[in-house]
Amino acid sequence: MLFRSIVDRGVGRRRQSVLPADPWFRYPLSSLLEGYQCVRHDEHISYGNLGDSVPPFGLAFSSAGNMQNVLAAANEEGIVRIYNTESRKDPLLKEWLAHENAVFDIAWVPGEPHVVTAAGDQMARLWDVKSGDLLGSFKGHLCSLKSVAFTPQEKAVFCTGARDGNIMVWDTRCSKKGII
């Protein structure tokens, strides 16, 4: 918002229609933004099994009332990590190997402490975040899954998208899938 208002007012460039006495021209954009920087303790690096940094592919914040500051991160090695983003001392709450392949996306069950992972092993999996227990597996795609999403109104229905070009709709209450 601050950045947008600065840009909209033309900081860092002169317009002929604006008088030079305009206070926005006294401060170049770079000097205004110098005070904004990342704080080291707010960085969370995604590490793999060997301790090397690996790219996080899926990131999602919880929508549960008491967990809105909780972030789920899934990475290239199939690891899911749950972070408390407001904790400075111990932000990592839980981690587990969710798949033996890259997890490309992750989604929270609306209002619940559960996540669904979409991975390169052609499966989606439902996890209990508090215990790390596997609650269900969903297989049907012919290629790696690239995305997962829940409908906001229904906690049991989600969809997955894969490299095979299909979108599948799943209902956790039954074992049947729907293909779109």
Coordinates of C-alpha atoms in Angstrom, one line a residue:
M1 CA 0.0 0.0 0.0
L2 CA 2.8 2.5 0.9
F3 CA 4.8 1.5 -2.1
R4 CA 1.7 1.9 -4.4
S5 CA 1.0 5.3 -3.1
I6 CA 4.6 6.4 -3.6
V7 CA 4.7 5.1 -7.1
D8 CA 1.3 6.7 -7.9
R9 CA 2.6 10.1 -6.8
G10 CA 5.6 9.8 -9.0
V11 CA 8.5 9.6 -6.5
G12 CA 11.8 9.2 -8.3
R13 CA 10.6 10.8 -11.6
R14 CA 9.6 14.3 -12.4
R15 CA 6.4 15.1 -14.2
Q16 CA 6.0 18.5 -15.8
S17 CA 2.5 18.9 -14.5
V18 CA 3.7 18.8 -10.9
L19 CA 5.4 21.7 -9.3
P20 CA 9.0 21.2 -8.1
A21 CA 7.9 22.3 -4.6
D22 CA 5.9 19.0 -4.3
P23 CA 7.3 17.3 -1.1
W24 CA 7.4 13.9 -2.9
F25 CA 10.3 15.1 -5.1
R26 CA 12.5 15.8 -2.1
Y27 CA 12.9 12.1 -1.2
P28 CA 14.0 9.6 -3.9
L29 CA 12.2 6.3 -3.7
S30 CA 15.4 4.5 -2.7
S31 CA 15.8 6.6 0.4
L32 CA 12.2 5.9 1.5
L33 CA 12.6 2.2 1.1
E34 CA 16.0 1.9 2.9
G35 CA 14.2 1.5 6.2
Y36 CA 12.3 -1.6 5.0
Q37 CA 14.3 -4.8 5.1
C38 CA 13.9 -8.4 6.0
V39 CA 14.7 -9.4 9.5
R40 CA 17.0 -12.4 9.6
H41 CA 14.9 -14.3 12.2
D42 CA 11.9 -14.1 9.8
E43 CA 13.6 -16.2 7.2
H44 CA 12.8 -19.9 7.1
I45 CA 15.0 -21.9 4.8
S46 CA 13.8 -25.2 3.4
Y47 CA 16.3 -27.9 4.1
G48 CA 16.4 -31.4 2.7
N49 CA 17.5 -34.7 4.3
L50 CA 21.2 -34.0 3.7
G51 CA 21.0 -30.5 5.2
D52 CA 21.2 -28.7 1.8
S53 CA 18.7 -26.0 1.0
V54 CA 16.0 -27.3 -1.4
P55 CA 13.2 -25.3 -3.1
P56 CA 9.9 -25.2 -1.3
F57 CA 7.2 -26.0 -3.9
G58 CA 4.0 -25.7 -1.8
L59 CA 3.2 -23.1 0.9
A60 CA -0.1 -22.5 2.6
F61 CA -1.3 -20.8 5.8
S62 CA -3.9 -22.6 8.0
S63 CA -7.5 -21.3 8.0
A64 CA -8.2 -22.8 11.4
G65 CA -9.2 -20.2 14.0
N66 CA -6.5 -21.0 16.5
M67 CA -3.8 -21.8 13.8
Q68 CA -3.9 -18.8 11.4
N69 CA -0.2 -18.1 12.0
V70 CA 0.8 -21.7 11.1
L71 CA 2.4 -22.2 7.7
A72 CA 2.8 -25.6 5.9
A73 CA 5.7 -25.9 3.6
A74 CA 6.3 -28.8 1.2
N75 CA 9.6 -29.3 -0.6
E76 CA 11.3 -31.0 -3.5
E77 CA 12.4 -34.0 -1.3
G78 CA 8.9 -34.8 -0.2
I79 CA 9.2 -33.3 3.3
V80 CA 6.4 -31.3 4.9
R81 CA 7.3 -28.8 7.6
I82 CA 4.8 -27.0 9.8
Y83 CA 6.0 -23.5 11.1
N84 CA 4.6 -21.2 13.7
T85 CA 5.4 -17.9 12.0
E86 CA 5.0 -15.9 15.2
S87 CA 7.6 -17.9 17.1
R88 CA 11.1 -16.5 17.1
K89 CA 12.8 -19.2 19.2
D90 CA 11.3 -22.4 17.8
P91 CA 9.3 -21.8 14.7
L92 CA 9.4 -25.4 13.5
L93 CA 6.4 -27.3 15.0
K94 CA 6.5 -30.6 13.1
E95 CA 8.1 -32.2 10.1
W96 CA 7.7 -35.6 8.3
L97 CA 8.5 -37.3 5.0
A98 CA 5.1 -37.1 3.3
H99 CA 6.1 -38.7 -0.1
E100 CA 9.2 -40.4 -1.5
N101 CA 9.0 -37.8 -4.3
A102 CA 8.7 -34.0 -4.6
V103 CA 5.6 -32.4 -3.0
F104 CA 4.5 -29.8 -5.5
D105 CA 1.5 -28.3 -3.6
I106 CA -0.1 -28.4 -0.2
A107 CA -3.6 -27.3 1.0
W108 CA -5.2 -27.0 4.4
V109 CA -8.6 -28.6 5.0
P110 CA -10.7 -25.5 5.7
G111 CA -10.8 -24.8 9.4
E112 CA -9.1 -28.1 10.4
P113 CA -5.6 -29.2 11.4
H114 CA -5.2 -31.4 8.3
V115 CA -3.4 -30.9 5.0
V116 CA -3.5 -32.6 1.6
T117 CA -0.2 -32.9 -0.3
A118 CA 0.0 -33.3 -4.1
A119 CA 3.2 -35.1 -5.2
G120 CA 5.3 -36.4 -8.0
D121 CA 4.4 -40.0 -7.1
Q122 CA 1.0 -39.4 -8.7
M123 CA -0.8 -39.4 -5.3
A124 CA -2.5 -37.0 -3.0
R125 CA -2.3 -37.7 0.7
L126 CA -4.4 -36.4 3.7
W127 CA -2.4 -35.8 6.9
D128 CA -3.2 -34.9 10.5
V129 CA -0.8 -32.0 11.2
K130 CA -0.8 -32.4 14.9
S131 CA 0.2 -36.1 14.9
G132 CA 1.8 -36.4 11.5
D133 CA -0.4 -39.4 10.8
L134 CA -1.5 -40.4 7.3
L135 CA -5.3 -40.3 7.1
G136 CA -5.8 -41.3 3.5
S137 CA -4.2 -41.7 0.0
F138 CA -5.8 -40.7 -3.3
K139 CA -4.5 -42.3 -6.5
G140 CA -5.8 -42.0 -10.0
H141 CA -3.7 -39.6 -12.0
L142 CA -1.3 -41.0 -14.6
C143 CA 1.3 -38.3 -14.1
S144 CA 2.7 -36.2 -11.2
L145 CA 0.2 -34.0 -9.3
K146 CA 1.0 -30.3 -9.6
S147 CA -1.8 -28.7 -7.6
V148 CA -4.4 -29.3 -4.9
A149 CA -7.3 -27.1 -3.7
F150 CA -10.3 -27.3 -1.3
T151 CA -13.7 -25.8 -1.8
P152 CA -14.2 -23.3 1.1
Q153 CA -17.7 -24.6 1.9
E154 CA -16.9 -28.3 2.1
K155 CA -14.2 -29.8 4.2
A156 CA -14.4 -33.3 2.6
V157 CA -14.1 -32.2 -1.1
F158 CA -10.9 -31.2 -2.8
C159 CA -9.5 -31.4 -6.3
T160 CA -6.1 -32.2 -7.8
G161 CA -4.5 -31.2 -11.1
A162 CA -1.8 -33.2 -12.7
R163 CA 0.6 -33.2 -15.7
D164 CA -1.8 -35.7 -17.4
G165 CA -4.1 -32.7 -18.0
N166 CA -6.8 -34.0 -15.7
I167 CA -8.5 -32.4 -12.8
M168 CA -9.9 -34.9 -10.3
V169 CA -12.4 -34.1 -7.6
W170 CA -12.1 -36.2 -4.5
D171 CA -14.4 -36.8 -1.5
T172 CA -12.6 -38.0 1.6
R173 CA -15.9 -39.6 2.8
C174 CA -15.8 -42.2 0.1
S175 CA -13.2 -43.9 -2.2
K176 CA -14.7 -42.7 -5.5
K177 CA -13.1 -39.9 -7.6
G178 CA -14.7 -37.6 -10.2
I179 CA -12.8 -36.6 -13.3
I180 CA -13.4 -33.2 -14.9

